[in-house]
Every structure is written in C-alpha cells, then in structure tokens.
CSV table of C-alpha atoms and ligand atoms in Angstrom, one decimal:
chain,number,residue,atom,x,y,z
K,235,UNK,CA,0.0,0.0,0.0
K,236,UNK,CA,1.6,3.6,-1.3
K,237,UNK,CA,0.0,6.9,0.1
K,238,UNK,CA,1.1,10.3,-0.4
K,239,UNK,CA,0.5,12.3,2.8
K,240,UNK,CA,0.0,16.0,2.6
K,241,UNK,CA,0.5,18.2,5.8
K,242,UNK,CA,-0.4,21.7,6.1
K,243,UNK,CA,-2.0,22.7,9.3
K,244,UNK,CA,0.4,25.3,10.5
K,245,UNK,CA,3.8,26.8,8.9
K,246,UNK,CA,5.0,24.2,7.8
K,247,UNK,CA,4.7,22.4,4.1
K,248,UNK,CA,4.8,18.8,4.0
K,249,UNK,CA,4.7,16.2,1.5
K,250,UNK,CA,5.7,12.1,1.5
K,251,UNK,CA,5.2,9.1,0.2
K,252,UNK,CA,5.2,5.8,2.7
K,253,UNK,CA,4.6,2.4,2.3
K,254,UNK,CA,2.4,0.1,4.2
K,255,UNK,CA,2.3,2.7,6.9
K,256,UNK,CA,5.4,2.1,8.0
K,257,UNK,CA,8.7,2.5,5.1
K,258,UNK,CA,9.4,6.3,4.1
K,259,UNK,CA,9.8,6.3,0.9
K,260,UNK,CA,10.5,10.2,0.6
K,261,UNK,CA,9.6,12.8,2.7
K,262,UNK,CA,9.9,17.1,1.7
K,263,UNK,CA,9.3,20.0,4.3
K,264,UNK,CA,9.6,23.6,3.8
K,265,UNK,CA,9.6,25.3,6.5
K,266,UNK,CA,8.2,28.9,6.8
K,267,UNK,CA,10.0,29.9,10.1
K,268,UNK,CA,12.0,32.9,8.6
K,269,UNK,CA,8.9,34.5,6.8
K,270,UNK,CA,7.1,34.7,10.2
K,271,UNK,CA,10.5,34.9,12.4
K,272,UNK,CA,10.2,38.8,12.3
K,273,UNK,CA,6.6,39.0,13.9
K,274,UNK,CA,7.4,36.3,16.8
K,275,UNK,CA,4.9,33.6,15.3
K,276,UNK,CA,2.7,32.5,13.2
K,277,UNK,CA,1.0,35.2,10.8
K,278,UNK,CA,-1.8,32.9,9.4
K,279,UNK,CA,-2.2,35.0,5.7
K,280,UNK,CA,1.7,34.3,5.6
K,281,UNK,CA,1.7,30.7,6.5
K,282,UNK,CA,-1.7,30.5,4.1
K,283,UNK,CA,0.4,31.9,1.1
K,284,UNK,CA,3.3,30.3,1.7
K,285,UNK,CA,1.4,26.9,1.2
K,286,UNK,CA,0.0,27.7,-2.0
K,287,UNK,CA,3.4,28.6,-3.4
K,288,UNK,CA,5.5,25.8,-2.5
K,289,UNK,CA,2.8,22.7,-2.1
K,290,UNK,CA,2.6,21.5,-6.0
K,291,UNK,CA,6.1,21.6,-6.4
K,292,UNK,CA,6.7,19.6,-3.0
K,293,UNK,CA,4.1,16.7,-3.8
K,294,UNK,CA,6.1,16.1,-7.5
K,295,UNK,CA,9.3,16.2,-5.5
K,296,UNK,CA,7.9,13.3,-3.2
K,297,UNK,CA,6.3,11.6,-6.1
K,298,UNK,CA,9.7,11.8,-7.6
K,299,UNK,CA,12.4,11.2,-5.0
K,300,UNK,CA,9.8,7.6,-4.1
K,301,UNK,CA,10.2,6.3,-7.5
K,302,UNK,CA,6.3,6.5,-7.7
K,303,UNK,CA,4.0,6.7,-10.4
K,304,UNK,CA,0.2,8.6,-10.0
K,305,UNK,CA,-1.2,5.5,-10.8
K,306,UNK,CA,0.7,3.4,-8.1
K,307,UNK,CA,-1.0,5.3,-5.2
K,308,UNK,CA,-3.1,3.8,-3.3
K,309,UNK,CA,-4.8,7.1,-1.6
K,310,UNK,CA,-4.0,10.1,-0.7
K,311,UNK,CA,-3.8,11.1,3.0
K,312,UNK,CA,-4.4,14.9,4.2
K,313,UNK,CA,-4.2,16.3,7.4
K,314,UNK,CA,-7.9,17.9,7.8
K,315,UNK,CA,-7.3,19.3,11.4
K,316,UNK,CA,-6.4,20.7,14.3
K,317,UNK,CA,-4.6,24.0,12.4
K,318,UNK,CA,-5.3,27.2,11.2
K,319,UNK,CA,-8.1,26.8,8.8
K,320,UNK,CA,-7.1,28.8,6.0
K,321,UNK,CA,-3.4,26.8,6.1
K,322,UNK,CA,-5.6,23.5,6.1
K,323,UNK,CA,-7.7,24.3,3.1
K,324,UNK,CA,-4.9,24.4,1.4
K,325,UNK,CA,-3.4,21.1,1.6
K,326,UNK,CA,-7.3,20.0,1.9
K,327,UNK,CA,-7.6,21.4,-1.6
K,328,UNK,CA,-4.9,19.7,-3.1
K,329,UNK,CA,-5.6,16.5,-1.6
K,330,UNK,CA,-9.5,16.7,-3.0
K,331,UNK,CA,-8.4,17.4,-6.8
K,332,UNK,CA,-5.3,14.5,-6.9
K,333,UNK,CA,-8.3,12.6,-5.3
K,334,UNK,CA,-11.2,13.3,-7.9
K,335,UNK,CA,-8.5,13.7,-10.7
K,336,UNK,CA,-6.6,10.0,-10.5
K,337,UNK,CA,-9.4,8.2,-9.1
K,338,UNK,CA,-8.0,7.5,-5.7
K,339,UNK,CA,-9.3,7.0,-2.7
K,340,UNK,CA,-9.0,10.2,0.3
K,341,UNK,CA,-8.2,9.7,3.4
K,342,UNK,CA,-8.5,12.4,6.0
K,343,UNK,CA,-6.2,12.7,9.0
K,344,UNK,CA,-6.0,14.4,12.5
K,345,UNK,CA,-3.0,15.9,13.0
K,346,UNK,CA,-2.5,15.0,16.9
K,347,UNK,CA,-2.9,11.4,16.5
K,348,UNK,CA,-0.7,11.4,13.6
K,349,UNK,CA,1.9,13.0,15.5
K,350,UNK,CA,1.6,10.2,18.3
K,351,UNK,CA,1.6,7.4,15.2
K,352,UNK,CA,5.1,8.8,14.3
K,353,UNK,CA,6.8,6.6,16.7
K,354,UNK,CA,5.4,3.7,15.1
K,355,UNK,CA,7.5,5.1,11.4
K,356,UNK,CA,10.5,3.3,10.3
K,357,UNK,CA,11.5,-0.5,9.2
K,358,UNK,CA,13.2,-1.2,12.7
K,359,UNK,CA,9.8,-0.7,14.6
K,360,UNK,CA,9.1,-4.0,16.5
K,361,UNK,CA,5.7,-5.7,16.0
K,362,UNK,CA,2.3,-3.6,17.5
K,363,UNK,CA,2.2,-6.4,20.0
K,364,UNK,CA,4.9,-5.7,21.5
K,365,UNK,CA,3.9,-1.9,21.7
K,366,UNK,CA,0.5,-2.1,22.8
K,367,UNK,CA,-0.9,-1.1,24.6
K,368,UNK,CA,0.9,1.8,25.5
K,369,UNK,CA,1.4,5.5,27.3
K,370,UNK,CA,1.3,8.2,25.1
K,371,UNK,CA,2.7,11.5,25.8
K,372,UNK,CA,1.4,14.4,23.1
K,373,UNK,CA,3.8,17.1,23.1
K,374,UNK,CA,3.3,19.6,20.2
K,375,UNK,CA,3.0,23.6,20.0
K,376,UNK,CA,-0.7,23.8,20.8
K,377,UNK,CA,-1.3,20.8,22.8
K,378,UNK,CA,-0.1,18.7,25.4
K,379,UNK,CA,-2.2,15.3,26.2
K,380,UNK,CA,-1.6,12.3,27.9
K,381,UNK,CA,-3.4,9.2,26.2
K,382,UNK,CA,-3.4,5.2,26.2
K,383,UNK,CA,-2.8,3.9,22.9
K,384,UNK,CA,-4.6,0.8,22.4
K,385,UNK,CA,-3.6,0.2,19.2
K,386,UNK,CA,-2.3,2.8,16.4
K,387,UNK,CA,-5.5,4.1,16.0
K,388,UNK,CA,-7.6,4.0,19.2
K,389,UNK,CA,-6.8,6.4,22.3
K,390,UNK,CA,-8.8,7.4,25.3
K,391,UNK,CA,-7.3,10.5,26.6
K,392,UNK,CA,-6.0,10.6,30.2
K,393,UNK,CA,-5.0,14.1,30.4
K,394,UNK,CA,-4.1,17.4,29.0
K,395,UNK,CA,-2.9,21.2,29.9
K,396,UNK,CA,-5.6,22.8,31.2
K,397,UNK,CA,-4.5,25.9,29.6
K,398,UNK,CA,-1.1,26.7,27.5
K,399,UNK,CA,0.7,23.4,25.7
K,400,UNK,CA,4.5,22.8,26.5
K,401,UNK,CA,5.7,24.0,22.5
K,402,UNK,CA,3.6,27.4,23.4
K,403,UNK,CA,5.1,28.1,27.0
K,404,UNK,CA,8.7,27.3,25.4
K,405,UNK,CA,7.5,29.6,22.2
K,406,UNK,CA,6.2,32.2,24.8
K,407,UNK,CA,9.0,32.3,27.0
K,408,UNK,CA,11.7,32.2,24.3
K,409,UNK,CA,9.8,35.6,23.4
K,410,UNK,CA,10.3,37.0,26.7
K,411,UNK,CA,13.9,36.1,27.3
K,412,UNK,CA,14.4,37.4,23.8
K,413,UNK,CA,15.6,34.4,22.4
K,414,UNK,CA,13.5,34.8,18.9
K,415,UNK,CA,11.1,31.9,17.7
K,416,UNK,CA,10.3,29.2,17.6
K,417,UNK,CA,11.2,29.2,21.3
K,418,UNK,CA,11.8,25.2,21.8
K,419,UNK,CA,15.2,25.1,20.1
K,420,UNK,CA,16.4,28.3,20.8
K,421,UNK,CA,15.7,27.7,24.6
K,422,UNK,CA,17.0,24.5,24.6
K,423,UNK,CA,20.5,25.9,22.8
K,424,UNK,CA,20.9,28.7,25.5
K,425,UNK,CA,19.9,26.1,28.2
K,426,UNK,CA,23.0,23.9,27.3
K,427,UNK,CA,25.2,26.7,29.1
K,428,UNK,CA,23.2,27.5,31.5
K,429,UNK,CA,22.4,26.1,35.5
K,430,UNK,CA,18.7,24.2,35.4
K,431,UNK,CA,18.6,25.0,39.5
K,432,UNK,CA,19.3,28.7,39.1
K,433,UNK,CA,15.5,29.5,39.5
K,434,UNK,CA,12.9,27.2,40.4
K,435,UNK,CA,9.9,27.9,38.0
K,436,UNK,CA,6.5,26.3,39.4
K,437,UNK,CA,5.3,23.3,38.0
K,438,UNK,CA,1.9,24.4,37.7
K,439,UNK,CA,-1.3,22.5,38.9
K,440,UNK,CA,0.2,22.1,42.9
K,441,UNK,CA,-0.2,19.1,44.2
K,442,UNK,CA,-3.8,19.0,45.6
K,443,UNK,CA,-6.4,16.0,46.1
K,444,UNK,CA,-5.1,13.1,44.1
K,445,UNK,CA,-8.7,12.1,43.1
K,446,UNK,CA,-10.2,15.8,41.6
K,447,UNK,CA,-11.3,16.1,38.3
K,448,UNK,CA,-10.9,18.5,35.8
K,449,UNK,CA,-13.8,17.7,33.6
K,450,UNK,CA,-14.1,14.0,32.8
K,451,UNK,CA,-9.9,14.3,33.4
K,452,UNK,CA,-8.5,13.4,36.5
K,453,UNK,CA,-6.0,16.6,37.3
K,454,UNK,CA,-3.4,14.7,38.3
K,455,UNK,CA,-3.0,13.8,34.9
K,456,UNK,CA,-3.3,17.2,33.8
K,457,UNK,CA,-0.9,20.2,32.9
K,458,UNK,CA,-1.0,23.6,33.1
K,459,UNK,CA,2.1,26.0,31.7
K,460,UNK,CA,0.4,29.3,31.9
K,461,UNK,CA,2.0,29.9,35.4
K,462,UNK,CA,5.0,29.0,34.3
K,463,UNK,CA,4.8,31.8,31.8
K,464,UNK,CA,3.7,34.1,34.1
K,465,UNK,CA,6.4,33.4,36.4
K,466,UNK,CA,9.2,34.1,34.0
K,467,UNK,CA,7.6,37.3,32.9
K,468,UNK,CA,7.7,39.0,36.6
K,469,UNK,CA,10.9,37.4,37.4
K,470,UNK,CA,12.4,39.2,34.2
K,471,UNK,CA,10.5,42.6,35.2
K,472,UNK,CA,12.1,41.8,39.2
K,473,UNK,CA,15.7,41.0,37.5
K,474,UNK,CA,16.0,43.2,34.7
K,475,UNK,CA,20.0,42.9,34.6
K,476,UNK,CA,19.7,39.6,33.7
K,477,UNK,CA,19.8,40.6,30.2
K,478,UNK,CA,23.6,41.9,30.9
K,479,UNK,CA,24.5,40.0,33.5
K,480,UNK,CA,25.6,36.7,31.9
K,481,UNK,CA,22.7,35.1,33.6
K,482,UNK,CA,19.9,34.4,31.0
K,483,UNK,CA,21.8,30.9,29.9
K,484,UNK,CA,20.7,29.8,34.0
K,485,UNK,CA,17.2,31.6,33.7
K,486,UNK,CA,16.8,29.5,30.5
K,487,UNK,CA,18.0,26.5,31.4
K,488,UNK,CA,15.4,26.5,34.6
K,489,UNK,CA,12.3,27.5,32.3
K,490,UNK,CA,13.0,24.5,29.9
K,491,UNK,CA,13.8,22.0,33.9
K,492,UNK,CA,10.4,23.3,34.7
K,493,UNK,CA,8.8,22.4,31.8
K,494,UNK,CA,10.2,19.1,31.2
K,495,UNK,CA,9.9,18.2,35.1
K,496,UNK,CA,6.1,19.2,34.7
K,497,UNK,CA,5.7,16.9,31.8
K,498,UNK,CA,7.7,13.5,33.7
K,499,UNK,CA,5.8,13.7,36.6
K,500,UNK,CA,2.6,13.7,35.2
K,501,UNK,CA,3.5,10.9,32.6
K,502,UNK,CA,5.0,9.2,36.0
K,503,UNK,CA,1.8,9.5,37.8
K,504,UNK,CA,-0.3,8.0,34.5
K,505,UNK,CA,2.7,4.9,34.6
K,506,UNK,CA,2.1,4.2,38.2
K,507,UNK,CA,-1.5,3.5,37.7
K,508,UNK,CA,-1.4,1.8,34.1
K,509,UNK,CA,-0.1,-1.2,32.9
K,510,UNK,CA,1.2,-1.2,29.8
K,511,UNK,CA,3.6,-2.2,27.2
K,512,UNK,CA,5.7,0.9,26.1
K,513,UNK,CA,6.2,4.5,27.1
K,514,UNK,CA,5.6,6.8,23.2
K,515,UNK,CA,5.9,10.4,22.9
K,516,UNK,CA,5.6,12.5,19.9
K,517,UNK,CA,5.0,15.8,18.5
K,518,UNK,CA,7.5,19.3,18.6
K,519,UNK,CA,8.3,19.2,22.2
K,520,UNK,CA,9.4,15.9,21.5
K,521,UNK,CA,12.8,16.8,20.0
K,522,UNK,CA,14.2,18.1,23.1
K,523,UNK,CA,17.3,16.5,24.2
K,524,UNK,CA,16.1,16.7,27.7
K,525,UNK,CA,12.9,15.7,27.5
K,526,UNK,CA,13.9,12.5,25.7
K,527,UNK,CA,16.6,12.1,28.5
K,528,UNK,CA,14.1,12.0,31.2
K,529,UNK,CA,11.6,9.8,29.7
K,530,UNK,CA,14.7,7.4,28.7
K,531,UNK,CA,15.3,6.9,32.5
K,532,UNK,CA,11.5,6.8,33.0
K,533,UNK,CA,10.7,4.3,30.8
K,534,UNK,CA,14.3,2.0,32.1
K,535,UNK,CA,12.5,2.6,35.7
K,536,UNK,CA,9.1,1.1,35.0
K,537,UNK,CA,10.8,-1.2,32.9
K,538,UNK,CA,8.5,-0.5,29.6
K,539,UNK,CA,9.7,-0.2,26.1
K,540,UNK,CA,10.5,3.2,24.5
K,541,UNK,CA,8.9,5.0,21.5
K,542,UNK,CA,9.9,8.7,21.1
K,543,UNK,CA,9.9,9.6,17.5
K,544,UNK,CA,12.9,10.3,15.5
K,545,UNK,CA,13.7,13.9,15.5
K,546,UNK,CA,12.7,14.2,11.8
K,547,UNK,CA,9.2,12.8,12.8
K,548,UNK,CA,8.5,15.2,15.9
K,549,UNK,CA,8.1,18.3,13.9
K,550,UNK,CA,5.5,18.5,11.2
K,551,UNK,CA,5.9,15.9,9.0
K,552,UNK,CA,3.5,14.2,6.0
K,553,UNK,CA,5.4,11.1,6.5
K,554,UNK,CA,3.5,10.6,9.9
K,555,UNK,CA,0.2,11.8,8.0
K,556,UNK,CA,1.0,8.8,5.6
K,557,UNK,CA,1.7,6.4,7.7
K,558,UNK,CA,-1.2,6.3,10.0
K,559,UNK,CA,-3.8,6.2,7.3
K,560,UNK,CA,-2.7,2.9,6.1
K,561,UNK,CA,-1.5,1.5,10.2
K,562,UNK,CA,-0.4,-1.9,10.1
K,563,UNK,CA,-1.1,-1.8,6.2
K,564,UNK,CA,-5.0,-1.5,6.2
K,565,UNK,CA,-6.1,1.2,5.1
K,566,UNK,CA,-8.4,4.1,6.7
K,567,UNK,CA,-11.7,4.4,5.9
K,568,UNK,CA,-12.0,7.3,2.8
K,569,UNK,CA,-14.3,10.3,2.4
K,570,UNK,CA,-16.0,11.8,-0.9
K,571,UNK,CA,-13.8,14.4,-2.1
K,572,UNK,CA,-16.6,16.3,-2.8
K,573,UNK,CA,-17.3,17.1,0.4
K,574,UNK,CA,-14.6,16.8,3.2
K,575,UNK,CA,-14.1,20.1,4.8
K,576,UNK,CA,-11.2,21.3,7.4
K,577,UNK,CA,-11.8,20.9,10.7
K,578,UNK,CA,-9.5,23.3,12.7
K,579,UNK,CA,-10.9,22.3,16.1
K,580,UNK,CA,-10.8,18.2,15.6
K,581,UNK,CA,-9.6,16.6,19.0
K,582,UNK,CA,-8.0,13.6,20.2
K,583,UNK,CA,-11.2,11.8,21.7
K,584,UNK,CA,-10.9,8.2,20.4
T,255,KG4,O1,4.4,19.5,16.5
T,255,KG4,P1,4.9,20.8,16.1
T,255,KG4,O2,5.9,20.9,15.0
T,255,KG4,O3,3.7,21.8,15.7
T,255,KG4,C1,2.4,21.7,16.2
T,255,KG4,O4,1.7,20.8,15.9
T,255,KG4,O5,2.2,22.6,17.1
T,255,KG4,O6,5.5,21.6,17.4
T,255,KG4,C2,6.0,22.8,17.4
T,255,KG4,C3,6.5,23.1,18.8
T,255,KG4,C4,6.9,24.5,19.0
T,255,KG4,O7,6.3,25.0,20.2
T,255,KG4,C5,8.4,24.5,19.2
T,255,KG4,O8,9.0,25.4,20.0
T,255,KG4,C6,8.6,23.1,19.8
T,255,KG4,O9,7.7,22.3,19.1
T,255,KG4,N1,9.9,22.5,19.6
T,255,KG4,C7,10.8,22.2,20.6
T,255,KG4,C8,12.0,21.8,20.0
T,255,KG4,N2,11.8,21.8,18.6
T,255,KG4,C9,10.6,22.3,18.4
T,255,KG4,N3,10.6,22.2,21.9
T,255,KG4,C10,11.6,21.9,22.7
T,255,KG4,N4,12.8,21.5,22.2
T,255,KG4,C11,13.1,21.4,20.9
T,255,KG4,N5,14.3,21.0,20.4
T,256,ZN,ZN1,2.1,19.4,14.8
C-alpha cells in the first residue's frame, strides 16, 4: 500500500510518500520559520500563502524522490485538522483534486494522532504487540495530552494542559527572554550553558487532592504551563540585569527543567497507575534532548519499552500523515472528495 501524505496545518509544508504505513519512501518540508520569524509567530495569511506557493512543487518532489507513479497510489492522505483553517484548506484542496483527478481513494487525517503514530515510522519498529498497549505522551505547540494507545489508531485521553501546551510556554517564554522563535530550540541551545537550579519555576497545577477532576480528566494527569509563563515574565521585570548579567543561559535552562519536570511527573503518575507495554511520545516538544533524556530513565524505571519519534518525525511531518492512514497496512476508511471540509478544532477523543 503507497499513500502520499500532505500536511499543512500550520507553517510548515509537507509532502511524503510511505509504504504500508510504516517505510518512508520520501519525505519534503519547507519550513516557513524565517517568513514569520520577524513578527514572533505565526502570521496565518503568511503561512496560508506560503502553502499555495511551495505545495505542487513539494508533492512532485515526493512523487519523484519515491520512485512512484500517480497510478501506483493507493490514496492520498491529508491532514484535515487541528490547524489554522485557512493553512488547512490548502493542503485540503490539493488532496480533494489528486483525489477526484486519479481516481484514488482520500483519506483524511488528525493531526495529533498522527503526531503520536510517528513513533510507530521506520523499518526497525518491532511488531504492534509488543507496543500495545501503551502511554502516550502528546507534546506539540498547541497541545499537550496524555493518552493510552490501544492500538495505532484508538486512544482514550487521560490528560491534558488545562490551559497553555508545552511548545507554546517554550514559544512564549523564548519571546520574553528574547531568544526569537520558535522558542523550543532556541531555549533548549541557551539552556546547554546555563544552570537548570538557578531559579525554580513552578510546575503548575500544585499538588492538591489526588482524586479531583478536571472535567471528565483526573487533574493529576493534567498540565498547566500558563504559570509558568507568568512566572518568567515578573521574574524578568524583578531581575532586569539579567539581560547583561551573563545570567539568561541559567534563567533558560530553569524554564526549559520546569517544563520538562512538569511533563515527567505527570506521565509518571499515569505509569504508576497503568499497565502497559511501552512509554511513546511525539510531537514538537518531543525533540528536546532533555525531555527525551528524562523519559529514557523513566521508561528504564518502569521497565516499559520506548517510543519517542525520531527527531525528523517530531516536527510537522506528511510522513506521519501517511503512515497512519494505512497502520499496520489496512487502510483508513476514505471520504467523498466532494465534500470533506477542514476541521481546525478536531480533537484527540478516540
Ligand atoms: O508539533 P509541532 O511541530 O507543531 C504543532 O503541531 O504545534 O510543534 C512545534 C513546537 C513549538 O512550540 C516548538 O517550540 C517546539 O515544538 N519545539 C521544541 C523543539 N523543537 C521544536 N521544543 C523543545 N525542544 C526542541 N528542540
Ligand atoms: Zn504538529
């Protein structure tokens, strides 16, 4: 089974080609960070524009780098949400003509469970059973979840930030510390230098009753970075030298050790009370050296297997967008080009 996967949900333009869900056979991303690197984010008419511009030539690159014919496809695979909506249409609209114009069936994807199926990519990955079920730890720039994986395509979500996601307290912080965007690698290069116990950051959601809920969620499963935020902005307005005074590598390095320590305990709490097969973790955040160090020892501890996605796959990526709609080589379920639509609030609720 050949899909080409088409990813455009936020500023970055993706196109690959995998096989049987699981072999990348090419994979293309053109990142837009320097066109919205001047305003501190995303501009969404930027990112929108950008897409249109650089998404045909992408898909024939793919097409062409996989040794693949049209006719050898077995669907086409687009991410239809979460994202801005005017950035999904356009990778949407793409997907729906190659669709209607080869004859092919469409397959549409959510983003956050394809960033969590990205683990699964590559030839070396051993067999689902010895995966599944597993922990799940959802890491990107707009969300952070907790889920058990039951199989490549079935979650029930655990837990999730209650209000900022990991990726946007690093992007946020980075922005106040004047590090420029996007704020996970640029904190995470400045933290290498710097102390991680030079300021201790809170952790957000204090410990409280073990058994309260946040919704249906229990909240000690849950995140919350907004604090975190907050706390960097008045300790920078409290130590304004800190600019000049050699410092900011330290305050760094204990913004990114509160982060990550707010993300491992959680996912520690979740392991304690689970029993599963493998510890998986995907999605932006995911690329950080530390983060993957931590969950490393986490996993060795509770003696579970480890899936964090290869830094390639953490980011934005059509490979994972491929891959999951054909998991373990069936597959998903197509829609009528005619009428799929984007869905830029689609959850992780399986
Ligand atoms: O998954 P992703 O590419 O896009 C979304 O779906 O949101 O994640 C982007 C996020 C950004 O917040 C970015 O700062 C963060 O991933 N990120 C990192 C690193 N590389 C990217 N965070 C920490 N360390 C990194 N090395
Ligand atoms: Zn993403």
């Amino acid at each position: 089974m050949i899909v080409l996967g088409i990813e455009t949900s936020c500023d970055e333009t993706a196109t690959a080609v995998v096989e049987d869900g699981r072999k990348v056979r090419s994979q293309f991303i053109c990142s837009q960070i320097a066109q919205h690197q001047p305003f501190g984010g995303v501009v969404p008419e930027i990112a929108a524009r950008a897409h249109v511009e650089v998404l045909p030539s992408l898909i024939e690159q793919a097409m062409s780098e996989a040794d693949v014919d049209w006719d050898q496809l077995d669907a086409i695979a687009v991410t239809a949400g979460p994202g801005l909506s005017s950035s999904l249409l356009v990778g949407v609209t793409a997907a729906k003509s190659l669709a209607l114009r080869l004859n092919k069936p469409l397959i549409p994807v959510n983003h956050l469970e394809a960033h969590l199926y990205a683990v699964l990519l590559g030839e070396d990955v051993p067999p689902a059973d010895e995966i599944f079920p597993a922990i799940g730890l959802l890491v990107s720039g707009g969300h952070s979840c907790l889920v058990k994986m039951n199989n490549p395509r079935s979650f029930n979500l655990l837990g999730q930030t209650l209000d900022d996601a990991a990726g946007e307290a690093l992007d946020k912080g980075a922005c106040l510390l004047k590090l420029g965007y996007p704020g996970g690698p640029v904190i995470e290069k400045a933290a290498l230098h710097g102390n991680p116990h030079f300021v201790r950051f809170p952790r957000g959601l204090a410990a409280g009753d073990p058994t309260a809920t946040s919704g249906t969620l229990p909240r000690a499963y849950c995140f919350s970075f907004s604090g975190i935020k907050t706390a960097l902005r008045y300790y920078l307005e409290d130590n304004p030298t800190t600019f000049t005074n050699g410092k900011l590598n330290d305050v760094a390095a204990s913004y990114q050790e509160a982060i990550v320590d707010a993300l491992i305990s959680r996912t520690k709490k979740v392991l304690e009370k689970e029993h599963v097969r493998c510890l998986a973790c995907g999605g932006g955040v995911a690329r950080n050296k530390l983060l993957r160090k931590r969950l490393a020892e986490l996993a060795e501890s509770h003696k579970l297997r480890l899936r964090i996605a290869a830094p390639d796959f953490c980011t934005d990526n059509a490979a994972m967008v491929a891959g999951i709609a054909c998991a373990d080589g069936i597959l998903q379920p197509a829609v009528s080009p005619l009428t799929l639509d984007v869905s830029p609030q689609l959850r992780l609720t399986r």
